[in-house]
mmCIF file of C-alpha atoms and ligand atoms in Angstrom:
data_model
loop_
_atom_site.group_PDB
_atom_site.id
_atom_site.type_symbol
_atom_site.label_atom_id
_atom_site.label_comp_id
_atom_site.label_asym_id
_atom_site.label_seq_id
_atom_site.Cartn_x
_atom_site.Cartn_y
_atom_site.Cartn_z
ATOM 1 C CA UNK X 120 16.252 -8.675 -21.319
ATOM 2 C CA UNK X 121 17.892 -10.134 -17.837
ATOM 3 C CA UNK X 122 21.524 -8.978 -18.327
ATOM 4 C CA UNK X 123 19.565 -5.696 -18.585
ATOM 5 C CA UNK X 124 17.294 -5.919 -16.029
ATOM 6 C CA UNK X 125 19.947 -6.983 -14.039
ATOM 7 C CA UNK X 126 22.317 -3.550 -14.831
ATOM 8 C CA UNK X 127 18.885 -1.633 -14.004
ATOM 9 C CA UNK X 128 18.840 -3.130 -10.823
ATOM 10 C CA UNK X 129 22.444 -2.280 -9.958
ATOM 11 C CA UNK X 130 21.533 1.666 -10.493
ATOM 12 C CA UNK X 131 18.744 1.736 -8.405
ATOM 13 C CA UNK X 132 18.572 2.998 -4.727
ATOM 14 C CA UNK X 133 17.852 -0.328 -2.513
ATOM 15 C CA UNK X 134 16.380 1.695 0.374
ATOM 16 C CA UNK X 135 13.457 3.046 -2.258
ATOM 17 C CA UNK X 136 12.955 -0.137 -3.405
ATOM 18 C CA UNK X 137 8.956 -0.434 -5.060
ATOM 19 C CA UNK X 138 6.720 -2.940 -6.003
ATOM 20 C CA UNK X 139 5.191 -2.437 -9.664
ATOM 21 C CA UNK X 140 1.885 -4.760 -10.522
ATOM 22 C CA UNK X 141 -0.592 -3.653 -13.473
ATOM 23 C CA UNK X 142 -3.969 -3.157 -12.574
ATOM 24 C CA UNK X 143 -5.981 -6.485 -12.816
ATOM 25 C CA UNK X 144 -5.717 -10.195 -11.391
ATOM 26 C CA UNK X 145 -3.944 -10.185 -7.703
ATOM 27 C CA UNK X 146 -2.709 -6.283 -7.694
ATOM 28 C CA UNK X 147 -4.500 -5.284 -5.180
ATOM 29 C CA UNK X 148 -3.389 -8.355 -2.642
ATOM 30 C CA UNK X 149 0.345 -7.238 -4.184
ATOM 31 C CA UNK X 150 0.057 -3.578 -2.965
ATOM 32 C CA UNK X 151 -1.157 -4.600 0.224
ATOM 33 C CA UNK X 152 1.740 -6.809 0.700
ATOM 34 C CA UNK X 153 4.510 -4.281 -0.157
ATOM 35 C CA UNK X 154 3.056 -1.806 1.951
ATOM 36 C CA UNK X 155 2.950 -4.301 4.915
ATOM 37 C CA UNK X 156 6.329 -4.489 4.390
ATOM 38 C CA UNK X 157 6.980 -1.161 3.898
ATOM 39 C CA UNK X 158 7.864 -1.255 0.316
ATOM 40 C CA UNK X 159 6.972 1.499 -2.003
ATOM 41 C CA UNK X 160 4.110 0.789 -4.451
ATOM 42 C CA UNK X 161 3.279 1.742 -8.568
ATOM 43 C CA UNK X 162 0.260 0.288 -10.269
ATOM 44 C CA UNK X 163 0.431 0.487 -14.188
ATOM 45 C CA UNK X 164 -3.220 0.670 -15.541
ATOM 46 C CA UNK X 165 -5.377 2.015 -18.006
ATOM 47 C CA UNK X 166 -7.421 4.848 -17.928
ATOM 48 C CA UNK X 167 -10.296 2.850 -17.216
ATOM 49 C CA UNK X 168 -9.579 1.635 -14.238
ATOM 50 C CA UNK X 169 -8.017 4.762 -12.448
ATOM 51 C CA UNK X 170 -11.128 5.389 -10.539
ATOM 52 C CA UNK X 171 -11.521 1.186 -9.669
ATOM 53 C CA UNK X 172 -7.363 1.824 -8.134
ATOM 54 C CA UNK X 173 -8.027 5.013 -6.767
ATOM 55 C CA UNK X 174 -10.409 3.845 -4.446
ATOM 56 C CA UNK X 175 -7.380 1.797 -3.070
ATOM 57 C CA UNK X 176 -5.146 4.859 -3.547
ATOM 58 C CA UNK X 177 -4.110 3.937 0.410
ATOM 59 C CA UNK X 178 -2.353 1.465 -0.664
ATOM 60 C CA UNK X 179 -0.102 2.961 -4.434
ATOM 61 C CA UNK X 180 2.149 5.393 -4.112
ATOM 62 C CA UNK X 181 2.189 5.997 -7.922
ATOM 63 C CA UNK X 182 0.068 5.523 -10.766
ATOM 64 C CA UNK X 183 1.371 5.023 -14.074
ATOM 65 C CA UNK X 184 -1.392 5.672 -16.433
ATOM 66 C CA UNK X 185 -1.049 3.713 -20.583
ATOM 67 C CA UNK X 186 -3.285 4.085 -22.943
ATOM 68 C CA UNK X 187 -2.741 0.280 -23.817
ATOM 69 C CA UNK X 188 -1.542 -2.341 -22.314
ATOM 70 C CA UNK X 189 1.495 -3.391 -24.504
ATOM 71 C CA UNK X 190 2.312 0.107 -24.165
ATOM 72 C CA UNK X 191 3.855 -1.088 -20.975
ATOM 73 C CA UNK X 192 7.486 -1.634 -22.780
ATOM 74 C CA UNK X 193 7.532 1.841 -24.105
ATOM 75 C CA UNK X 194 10.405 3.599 -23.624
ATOM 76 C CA UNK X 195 8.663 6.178 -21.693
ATOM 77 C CA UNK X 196 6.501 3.796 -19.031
ATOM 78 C CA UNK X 197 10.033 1.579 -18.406
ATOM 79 C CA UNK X 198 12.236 4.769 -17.846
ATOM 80 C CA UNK X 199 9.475 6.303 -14.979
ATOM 81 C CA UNK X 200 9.366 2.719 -14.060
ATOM 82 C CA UNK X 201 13.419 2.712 -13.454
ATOM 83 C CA UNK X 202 13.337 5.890 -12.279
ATOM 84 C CA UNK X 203 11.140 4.861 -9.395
ATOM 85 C CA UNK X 204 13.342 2.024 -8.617
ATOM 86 C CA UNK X 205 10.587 -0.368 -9.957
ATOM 87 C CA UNK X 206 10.501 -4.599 -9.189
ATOM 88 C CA UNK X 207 7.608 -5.473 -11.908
ATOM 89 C CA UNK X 208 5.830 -8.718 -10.105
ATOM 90 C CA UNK X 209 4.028 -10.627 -13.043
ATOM 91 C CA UNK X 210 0.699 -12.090 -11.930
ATOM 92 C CA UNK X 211 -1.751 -14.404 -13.915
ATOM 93 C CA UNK X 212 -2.613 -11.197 -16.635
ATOM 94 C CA UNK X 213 0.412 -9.704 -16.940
ATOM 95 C CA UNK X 214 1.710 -11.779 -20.199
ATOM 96 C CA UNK X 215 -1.950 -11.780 -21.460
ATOM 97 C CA UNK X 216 -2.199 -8.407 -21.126
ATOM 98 C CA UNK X 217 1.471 -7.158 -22.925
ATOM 99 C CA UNK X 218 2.266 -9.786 -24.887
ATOM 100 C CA UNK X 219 4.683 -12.330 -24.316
ATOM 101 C CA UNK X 220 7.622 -10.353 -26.394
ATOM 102 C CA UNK X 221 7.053 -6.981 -24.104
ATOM 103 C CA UNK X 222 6.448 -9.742 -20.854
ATOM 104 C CA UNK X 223 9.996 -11.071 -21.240
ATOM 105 C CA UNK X 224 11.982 -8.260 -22.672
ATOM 106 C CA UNK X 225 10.888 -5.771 -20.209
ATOM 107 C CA UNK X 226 14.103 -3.940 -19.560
ATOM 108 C CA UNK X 227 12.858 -3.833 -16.126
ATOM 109 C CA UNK X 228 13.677 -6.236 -13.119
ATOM 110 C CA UNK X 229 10.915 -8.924 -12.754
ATOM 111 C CA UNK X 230 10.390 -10.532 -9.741
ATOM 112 C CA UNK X 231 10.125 -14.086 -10.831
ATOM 113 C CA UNK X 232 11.912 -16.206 -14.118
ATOM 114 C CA UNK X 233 11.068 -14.524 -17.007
ATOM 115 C CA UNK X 234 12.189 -17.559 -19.123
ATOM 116 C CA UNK X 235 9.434 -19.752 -17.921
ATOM 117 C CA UNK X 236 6.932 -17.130 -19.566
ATOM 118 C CA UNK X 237 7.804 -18.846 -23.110
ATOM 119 C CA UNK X 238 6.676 -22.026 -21.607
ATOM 120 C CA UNK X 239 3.380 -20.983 -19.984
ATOM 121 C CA UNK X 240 2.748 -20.137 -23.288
ATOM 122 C CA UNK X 241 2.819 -24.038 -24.569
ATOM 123 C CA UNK X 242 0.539 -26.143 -23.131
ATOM 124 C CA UNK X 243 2.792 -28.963 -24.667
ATOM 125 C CA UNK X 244 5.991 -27.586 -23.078
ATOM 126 C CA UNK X 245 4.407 -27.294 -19.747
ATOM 127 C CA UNK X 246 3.204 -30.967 -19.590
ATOM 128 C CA UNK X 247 7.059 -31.416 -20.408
ATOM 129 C CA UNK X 248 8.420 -29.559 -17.790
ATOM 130 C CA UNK X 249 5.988 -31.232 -15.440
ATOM 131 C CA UNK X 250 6.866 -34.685 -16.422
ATOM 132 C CA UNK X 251 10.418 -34.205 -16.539
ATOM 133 C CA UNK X 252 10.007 -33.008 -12.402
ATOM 134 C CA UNK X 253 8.975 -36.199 -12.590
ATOM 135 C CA UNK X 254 4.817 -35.192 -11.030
ATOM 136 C CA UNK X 255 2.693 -37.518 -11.893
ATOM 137 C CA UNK X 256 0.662 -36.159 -15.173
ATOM 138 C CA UNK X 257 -2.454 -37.437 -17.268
ATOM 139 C CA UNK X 258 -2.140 -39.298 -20.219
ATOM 140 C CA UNK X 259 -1.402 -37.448 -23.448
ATOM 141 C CA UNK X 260 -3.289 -37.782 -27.017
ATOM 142 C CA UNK X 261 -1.844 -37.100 -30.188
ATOM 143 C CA UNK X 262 -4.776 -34.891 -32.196
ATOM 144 C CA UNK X 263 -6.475 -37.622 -34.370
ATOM 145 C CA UNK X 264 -5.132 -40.734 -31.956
ATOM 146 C CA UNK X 265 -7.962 -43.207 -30.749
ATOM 147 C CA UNK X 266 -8.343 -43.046 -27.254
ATOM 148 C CA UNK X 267 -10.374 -44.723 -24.142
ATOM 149 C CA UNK X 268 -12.616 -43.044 -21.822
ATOM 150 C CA UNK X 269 -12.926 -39.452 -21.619
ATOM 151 C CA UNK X 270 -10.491 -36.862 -23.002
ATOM 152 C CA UNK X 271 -10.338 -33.083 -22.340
ATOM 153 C CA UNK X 272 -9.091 -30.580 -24.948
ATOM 154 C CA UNK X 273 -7.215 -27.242 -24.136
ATOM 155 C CA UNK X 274 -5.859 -24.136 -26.441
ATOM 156 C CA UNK X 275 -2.837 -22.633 -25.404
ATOM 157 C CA UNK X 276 -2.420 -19.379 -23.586
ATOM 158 C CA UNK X 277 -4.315 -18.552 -20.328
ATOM 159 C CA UNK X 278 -7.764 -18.586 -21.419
ATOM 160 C CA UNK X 279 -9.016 -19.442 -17.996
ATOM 161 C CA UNK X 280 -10.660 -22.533 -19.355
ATOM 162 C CA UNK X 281 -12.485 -20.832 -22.212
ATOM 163 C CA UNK X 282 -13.124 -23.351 -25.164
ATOM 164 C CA UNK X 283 -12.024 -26.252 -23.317
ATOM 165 C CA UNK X 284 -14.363 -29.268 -23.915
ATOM 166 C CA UNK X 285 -14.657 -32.966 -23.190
ATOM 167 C CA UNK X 286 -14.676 -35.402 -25.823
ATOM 168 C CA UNK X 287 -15.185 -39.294 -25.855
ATOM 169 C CA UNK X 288 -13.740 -40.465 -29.105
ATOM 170 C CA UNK X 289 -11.246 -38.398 -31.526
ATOM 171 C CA UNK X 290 -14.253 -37.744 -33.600
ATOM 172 C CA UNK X 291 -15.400 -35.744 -31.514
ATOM 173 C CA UNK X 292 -12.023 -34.534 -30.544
ATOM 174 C CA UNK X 293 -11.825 -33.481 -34.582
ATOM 175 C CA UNK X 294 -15.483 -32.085 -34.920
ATOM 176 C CA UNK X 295 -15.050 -29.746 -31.549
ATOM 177 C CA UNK X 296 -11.702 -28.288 -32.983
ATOM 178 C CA UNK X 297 -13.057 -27.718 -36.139
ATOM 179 C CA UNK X 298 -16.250 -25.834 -34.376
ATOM 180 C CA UNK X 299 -13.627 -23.927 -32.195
ATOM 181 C CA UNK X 300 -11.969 -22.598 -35.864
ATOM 182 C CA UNK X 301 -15.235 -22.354 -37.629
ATOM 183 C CA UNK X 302 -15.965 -19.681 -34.408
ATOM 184 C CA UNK X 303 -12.866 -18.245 -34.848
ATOM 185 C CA UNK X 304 -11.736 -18.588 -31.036
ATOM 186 C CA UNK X 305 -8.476 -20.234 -32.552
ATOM 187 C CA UNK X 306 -7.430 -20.236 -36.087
ATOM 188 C CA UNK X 307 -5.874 -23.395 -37.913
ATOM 189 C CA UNK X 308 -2.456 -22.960 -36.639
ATOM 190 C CA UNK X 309 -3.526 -22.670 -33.244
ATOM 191 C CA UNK X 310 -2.310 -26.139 -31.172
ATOM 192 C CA UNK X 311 -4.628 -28.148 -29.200
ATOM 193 C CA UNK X 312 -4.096 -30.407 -26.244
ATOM 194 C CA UNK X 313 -5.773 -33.745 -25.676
ATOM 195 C CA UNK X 314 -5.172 -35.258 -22.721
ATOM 196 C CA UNK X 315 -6.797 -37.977 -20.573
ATOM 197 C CA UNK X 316 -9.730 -36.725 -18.491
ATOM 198 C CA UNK X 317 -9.045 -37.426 -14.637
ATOM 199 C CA UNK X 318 -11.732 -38.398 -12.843
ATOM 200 C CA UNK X 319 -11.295 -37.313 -9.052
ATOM 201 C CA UNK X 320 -11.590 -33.765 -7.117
ATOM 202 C CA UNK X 321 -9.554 -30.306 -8.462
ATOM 203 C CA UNK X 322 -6.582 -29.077 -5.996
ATOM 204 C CA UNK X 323 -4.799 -25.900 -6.383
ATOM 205 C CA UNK X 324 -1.475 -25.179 -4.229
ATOM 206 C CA UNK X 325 0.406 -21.932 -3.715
ATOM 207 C CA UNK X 326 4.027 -22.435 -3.356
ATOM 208 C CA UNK X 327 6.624 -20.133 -2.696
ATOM 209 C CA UNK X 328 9.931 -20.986 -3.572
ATOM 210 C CA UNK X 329 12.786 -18.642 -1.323
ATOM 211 C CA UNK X 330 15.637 -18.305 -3.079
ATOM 212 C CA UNK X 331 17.008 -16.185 0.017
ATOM 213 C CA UNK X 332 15.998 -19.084 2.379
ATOM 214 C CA UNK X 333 16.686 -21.755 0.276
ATOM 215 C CA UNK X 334 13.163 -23.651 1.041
ATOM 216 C CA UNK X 335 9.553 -24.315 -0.768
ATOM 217 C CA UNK X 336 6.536 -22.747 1.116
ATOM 218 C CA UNK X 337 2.789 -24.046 0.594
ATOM 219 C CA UNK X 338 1.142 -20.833 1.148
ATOM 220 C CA UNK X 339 -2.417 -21.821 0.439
ATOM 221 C CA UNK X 340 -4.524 -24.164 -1.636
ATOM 222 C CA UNK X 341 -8.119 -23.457 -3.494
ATOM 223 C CA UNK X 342 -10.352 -24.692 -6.090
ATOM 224 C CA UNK X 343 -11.827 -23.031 -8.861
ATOM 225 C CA UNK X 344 -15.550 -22.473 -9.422
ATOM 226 C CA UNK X 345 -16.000 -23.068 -12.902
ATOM 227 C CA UNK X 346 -19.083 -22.804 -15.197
ATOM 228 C CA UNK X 347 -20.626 -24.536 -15.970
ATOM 229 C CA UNK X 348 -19.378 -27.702 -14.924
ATOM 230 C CA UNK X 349 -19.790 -26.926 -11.334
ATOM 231 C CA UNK X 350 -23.195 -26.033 -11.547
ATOM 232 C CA UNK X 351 -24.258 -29.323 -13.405
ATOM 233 C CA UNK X 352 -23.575 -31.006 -10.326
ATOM 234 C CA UNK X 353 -27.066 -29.870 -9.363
ATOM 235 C CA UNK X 354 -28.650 -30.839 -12.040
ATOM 236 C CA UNK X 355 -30.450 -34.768 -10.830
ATOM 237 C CA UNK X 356 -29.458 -37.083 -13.837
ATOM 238 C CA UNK X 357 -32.453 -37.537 -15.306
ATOM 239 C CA UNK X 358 -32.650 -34.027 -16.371
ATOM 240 C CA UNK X 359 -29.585 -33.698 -18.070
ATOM 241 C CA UNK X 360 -30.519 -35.627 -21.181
ATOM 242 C CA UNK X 361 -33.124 -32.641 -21.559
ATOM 243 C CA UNK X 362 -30.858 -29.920 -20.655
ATOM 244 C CA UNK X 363 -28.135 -31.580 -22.875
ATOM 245 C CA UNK X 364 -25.991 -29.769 -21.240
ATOM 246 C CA UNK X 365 -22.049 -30.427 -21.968
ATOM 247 C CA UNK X 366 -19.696 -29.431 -18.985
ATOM 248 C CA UNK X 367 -17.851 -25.983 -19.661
ATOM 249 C CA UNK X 368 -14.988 -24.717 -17.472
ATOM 250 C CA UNK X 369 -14.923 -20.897 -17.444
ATOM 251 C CA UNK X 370 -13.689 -19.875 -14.285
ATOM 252 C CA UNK X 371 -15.605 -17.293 -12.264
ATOM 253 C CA UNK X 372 -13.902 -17.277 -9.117
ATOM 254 C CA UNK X 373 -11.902 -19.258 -6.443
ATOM 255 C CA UNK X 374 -12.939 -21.397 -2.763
ATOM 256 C CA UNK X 375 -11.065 -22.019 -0.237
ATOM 257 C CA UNK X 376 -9.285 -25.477 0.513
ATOM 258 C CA UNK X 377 -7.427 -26.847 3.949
ATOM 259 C CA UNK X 378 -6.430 -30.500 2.772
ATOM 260 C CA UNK X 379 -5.690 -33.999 4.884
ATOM 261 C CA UNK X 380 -2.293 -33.292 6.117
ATOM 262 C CA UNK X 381 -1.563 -36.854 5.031
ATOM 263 C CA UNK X 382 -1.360 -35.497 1.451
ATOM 264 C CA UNK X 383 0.657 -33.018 2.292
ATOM 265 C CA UNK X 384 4.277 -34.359 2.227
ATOM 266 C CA UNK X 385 3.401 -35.635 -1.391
ATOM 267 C CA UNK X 386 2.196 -32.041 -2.454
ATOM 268 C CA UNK X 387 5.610 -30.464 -0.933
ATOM 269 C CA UNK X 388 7.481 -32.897 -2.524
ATOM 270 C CA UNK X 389 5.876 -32.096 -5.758
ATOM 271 C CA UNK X 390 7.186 -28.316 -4.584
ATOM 272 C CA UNK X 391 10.133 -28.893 -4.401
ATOM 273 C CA UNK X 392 10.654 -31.265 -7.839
ATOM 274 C CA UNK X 393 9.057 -28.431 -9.886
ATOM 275 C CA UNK X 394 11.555 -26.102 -8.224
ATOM 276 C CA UNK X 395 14.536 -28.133 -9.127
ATOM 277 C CA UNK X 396 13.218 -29.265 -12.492
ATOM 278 C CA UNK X 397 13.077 -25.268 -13.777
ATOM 279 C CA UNK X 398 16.237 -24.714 -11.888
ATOM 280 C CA UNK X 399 17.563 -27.547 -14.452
ATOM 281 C CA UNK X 400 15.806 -26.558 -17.545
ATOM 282 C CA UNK X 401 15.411 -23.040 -17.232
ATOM 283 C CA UNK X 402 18.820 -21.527 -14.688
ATOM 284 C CA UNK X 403 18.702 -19.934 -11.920
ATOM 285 C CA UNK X 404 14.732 -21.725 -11.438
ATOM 286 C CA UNK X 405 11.679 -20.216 -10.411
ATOM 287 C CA UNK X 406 11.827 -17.485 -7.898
ATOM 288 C CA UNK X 407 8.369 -17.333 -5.440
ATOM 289 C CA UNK X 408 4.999 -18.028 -6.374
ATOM 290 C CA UNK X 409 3.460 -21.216 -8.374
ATOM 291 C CA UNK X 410 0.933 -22.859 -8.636
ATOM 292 C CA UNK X 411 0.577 -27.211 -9.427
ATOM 293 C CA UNK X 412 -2.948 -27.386 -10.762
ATOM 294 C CA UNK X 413 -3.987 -31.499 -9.678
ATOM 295 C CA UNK X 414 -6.765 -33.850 -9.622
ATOM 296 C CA UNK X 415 -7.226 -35.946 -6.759
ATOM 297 C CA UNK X 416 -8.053 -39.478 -7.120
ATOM 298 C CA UNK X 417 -10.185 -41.744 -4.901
ATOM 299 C CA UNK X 418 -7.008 -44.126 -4.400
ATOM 300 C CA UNK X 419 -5.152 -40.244 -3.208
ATOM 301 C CA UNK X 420 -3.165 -39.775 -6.261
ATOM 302 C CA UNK X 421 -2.674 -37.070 -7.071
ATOM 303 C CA UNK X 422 -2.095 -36.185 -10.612
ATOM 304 C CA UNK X 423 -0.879 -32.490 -11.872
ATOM 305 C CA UNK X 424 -2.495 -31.107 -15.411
ATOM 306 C CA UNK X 425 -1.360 -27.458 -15.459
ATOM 307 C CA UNK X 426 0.985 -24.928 -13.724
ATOM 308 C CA UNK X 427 1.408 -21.786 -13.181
ATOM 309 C CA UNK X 428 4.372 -20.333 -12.986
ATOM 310 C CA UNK X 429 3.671 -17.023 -10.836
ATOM 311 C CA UNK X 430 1.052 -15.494 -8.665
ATOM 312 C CA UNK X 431 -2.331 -17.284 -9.261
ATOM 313 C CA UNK X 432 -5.817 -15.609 -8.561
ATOM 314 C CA UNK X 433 -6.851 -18.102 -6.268
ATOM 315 C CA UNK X 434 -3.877 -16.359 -3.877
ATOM 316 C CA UNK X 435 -6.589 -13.346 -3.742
ATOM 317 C CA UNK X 436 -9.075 -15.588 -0.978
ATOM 318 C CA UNK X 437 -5.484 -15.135 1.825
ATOM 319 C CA UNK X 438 -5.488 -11.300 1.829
ATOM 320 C CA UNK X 439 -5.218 -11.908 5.531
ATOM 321 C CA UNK X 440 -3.177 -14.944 5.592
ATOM 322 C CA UNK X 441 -3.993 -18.600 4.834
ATOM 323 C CA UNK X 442 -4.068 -21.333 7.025
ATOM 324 C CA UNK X 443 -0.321 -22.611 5.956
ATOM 325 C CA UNK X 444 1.341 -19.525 5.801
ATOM 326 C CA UNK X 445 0.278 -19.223 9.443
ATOM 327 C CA UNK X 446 2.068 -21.799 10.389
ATOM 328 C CA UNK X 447 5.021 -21.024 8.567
ATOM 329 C CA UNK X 448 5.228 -16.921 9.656
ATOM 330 C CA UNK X 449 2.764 -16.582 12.689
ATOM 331 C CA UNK X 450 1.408 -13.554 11.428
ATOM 332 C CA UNK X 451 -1.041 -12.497 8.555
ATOM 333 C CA UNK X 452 1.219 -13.412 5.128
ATOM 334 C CA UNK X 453 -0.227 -13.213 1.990
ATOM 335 C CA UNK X 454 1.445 -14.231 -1.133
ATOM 336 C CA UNK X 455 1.783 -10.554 -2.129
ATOM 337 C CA UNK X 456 2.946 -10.199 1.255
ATOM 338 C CA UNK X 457 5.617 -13.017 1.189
ATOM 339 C CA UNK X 458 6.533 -11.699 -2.482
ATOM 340 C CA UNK X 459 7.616 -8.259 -0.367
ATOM 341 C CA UNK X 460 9.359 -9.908 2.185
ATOM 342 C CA UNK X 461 11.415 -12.182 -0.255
ATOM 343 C CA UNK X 462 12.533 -8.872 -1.670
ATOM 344 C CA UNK X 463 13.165 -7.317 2.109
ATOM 345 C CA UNK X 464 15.030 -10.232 3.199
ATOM 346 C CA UNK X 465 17.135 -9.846 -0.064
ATOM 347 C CA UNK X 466 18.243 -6.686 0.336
ATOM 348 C CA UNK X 467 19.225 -7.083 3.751
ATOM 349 C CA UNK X 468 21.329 -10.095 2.823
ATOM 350 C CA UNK X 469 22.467 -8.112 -0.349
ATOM 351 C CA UNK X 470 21.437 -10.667 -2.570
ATOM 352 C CA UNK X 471 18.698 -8.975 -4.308
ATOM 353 C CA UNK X 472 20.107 -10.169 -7.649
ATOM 354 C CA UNK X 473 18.880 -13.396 -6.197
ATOM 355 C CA UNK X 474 15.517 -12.815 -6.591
ATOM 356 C CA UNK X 475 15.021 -10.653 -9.654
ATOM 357 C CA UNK X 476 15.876 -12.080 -13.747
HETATM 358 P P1 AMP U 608 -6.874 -25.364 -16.756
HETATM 359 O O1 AMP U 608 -7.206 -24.146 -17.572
HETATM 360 O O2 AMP U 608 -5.845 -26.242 -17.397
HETATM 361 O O3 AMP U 608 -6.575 -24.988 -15.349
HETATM 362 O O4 AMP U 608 -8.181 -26.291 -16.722
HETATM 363 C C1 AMP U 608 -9.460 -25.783 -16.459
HETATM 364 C C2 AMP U 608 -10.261 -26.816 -15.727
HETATM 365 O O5 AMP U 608 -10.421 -27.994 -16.506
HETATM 366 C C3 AMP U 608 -9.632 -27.314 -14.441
HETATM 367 O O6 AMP U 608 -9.858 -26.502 -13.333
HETATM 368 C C4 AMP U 608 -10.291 -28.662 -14.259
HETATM 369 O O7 AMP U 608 -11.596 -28.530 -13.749
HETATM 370 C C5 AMP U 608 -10.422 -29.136 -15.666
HETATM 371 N N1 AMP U 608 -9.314 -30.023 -16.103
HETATM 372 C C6 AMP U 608 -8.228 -29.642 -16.796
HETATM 373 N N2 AMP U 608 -7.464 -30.702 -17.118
HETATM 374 C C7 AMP U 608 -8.066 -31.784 -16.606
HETATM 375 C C8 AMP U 608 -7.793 -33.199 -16.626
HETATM 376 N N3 AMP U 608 -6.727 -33.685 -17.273
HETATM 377 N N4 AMP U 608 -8.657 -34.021 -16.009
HETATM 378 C C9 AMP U 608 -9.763 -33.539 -15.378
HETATM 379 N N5 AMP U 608 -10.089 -32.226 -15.344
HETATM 380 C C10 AMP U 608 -9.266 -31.355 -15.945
#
């Protein structure tokens, strides 16, 4: 819980400080980053993957080896975690992966608001959030509601776009859920999402909100490569009515994006209303990295359909820097790398209790 995070923070030694990540999603780019710094590192993982992370061993000073992932909260794993003087940074797996009771009552400082984990968890509460920052969001369908034009439908939880389809009339909208049950990738209590499909280009953007410096950083943007509605795109039309092929949107990786700075003062605006819209709902507000998921339109608006409230995957193409966090550092920040200094410059202010929950 925080108040107990917090106390575990107060006991630990501030010049040992280290950076625990579990072994999937953006570790790697995590470790890097603390060691830049010149944080210590743990990486939690399964057995599995020991001989994946030990290839990296350069880069973690300690493994902590589970045997499952939720077994993460143990009172065994937490204590060596403490003991090391552990800050847990949550990326995109880590509430997947342990649950989301484990995720936010980790007795263990987190790096980031644990509350918003509850949240990320409801596709529903997230539009919320988003709307009441007052970003620009697509239109919402109530399951069963007529509707014009194209809809998309989502499941809750991170699924990285599995099961998501497109629908054009709230039969179909019925008939696909009912497939998705009769498959058993959600069961009837399960909640959907149908919301308007935006037609326009996908835009990712890495923020980093500084509690210690009081500002919002874009650190990067990307889009996703998703299958398999990025490869119909080469599919000429006339073939698709053989292929009938419906658009899926399993992601399989991330590309890099440098946008018109003339849409940039919009998407730092956008930065900086999130921030203040969790610091609102959800006190003290996020603390660094998010993600506002968008669609570009041809008239430039540009309208947000998802966040993500910590370190997203797409980070992973900046090891080395991007071409924003350049400008804002002059030297080779990643996220994982900024998520290290944000702790450095903490400490040195003595305000570490600033960037933890
Ligand atoms: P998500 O899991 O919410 O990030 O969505 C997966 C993918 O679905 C996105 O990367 C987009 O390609 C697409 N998508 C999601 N919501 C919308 C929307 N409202 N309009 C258009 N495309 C969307």
């Amino acid at each position: 819980m925080v108040t107990e995070a917090l106390e575990t923070l107060m006991s630990y030694n501030l010049d040992k400080l280290a950076v625990g990540v579990l072994g999937s999603h953006s570790a790697l780019q995590i470790l890097h980053g603390a060691r830049k710094e010149g944080l210590r590192t743990v990486l939690v993982t399964i057995e599995e993957r020991i001989p994946f992370y030990r290839e990296f061993k350069h880069l973690i000073d300690e493994f902590v080896v589970i045997q499952r992932w939720s077994d993460l909260c143990s009172k065994n794993v937490t204590n060596k975690l403490k003991k090391l003087n552990t800050i847990l940074v949550p990326h995109g797996s880590y509430v997947e992966y342990v649950g989301l009771k484990c995720a936010e009552e980790i007795e263990v400082p987190i790096f980031g608001l644990r509350t918003l984990f509850k949240v990320e968890a409801s596709q529903r509460e997230k539009m919320s959030l988003l709307r009441r920052a007052g970003i620009e969001v697509p239109r919402e369908y109530r399951y069963g509601e007529d509707f014009e034009g194209l809809a998309i439908v989502k499941l809750d939880g991170a699924k990285g776009g599995r099961g998501y389809f497109l629908a054009k009339c709230r039969d179909e909208v019925v008939e696909g859920v009912e497939k998705l049950i009769k498959d058993g990738v959600i069961d009837g209590s399960d909640s959907v999402l149908v919301q308007e499909y935006v037609v326009g280009v996908p835009a990712y953007y890495h923020y980093f909100y500084s509690p210690v410096l009081g500002r919002v950083e874009i650190l990067g943007a990307d889009i996703r490569y998703e299958t398999s509605v990025d490869g119909l795109k080469r599919v000429p039309p006339k073939l698709m009515e053989v292929l009938s092929a419906k658009p899926t949107f399993v992601v399989v990786g991330n590309l890099p994006l440098v946008l018109r700075e003339s849409l940039l003062p919009k998407i730092l605006d956008y930065g900086y209303r999130f921030v203040k819209a969790t610091q609102d709902a959800l006190p003290p507000g996020i603390i660094g990295p998010f993600c506002l998921e968008s669609i570009i339109k041809d008239d430039l608006d540009i309208v947000v359909f998802e966040f993500s409230g910590r370190i997203v995957a797409g980070t992973n193409i900046y090891v080395g820097g991007s071409p924003y966090s350049q400008l804002y550092w002059d030297e080779p920040m990643s996220t994982g790398r900024r998520i290290a200094r944000e702790i450095k410059l903490a400490v040195e202010k003595g305000v570490v209790d600033r960037v933890v929950t």
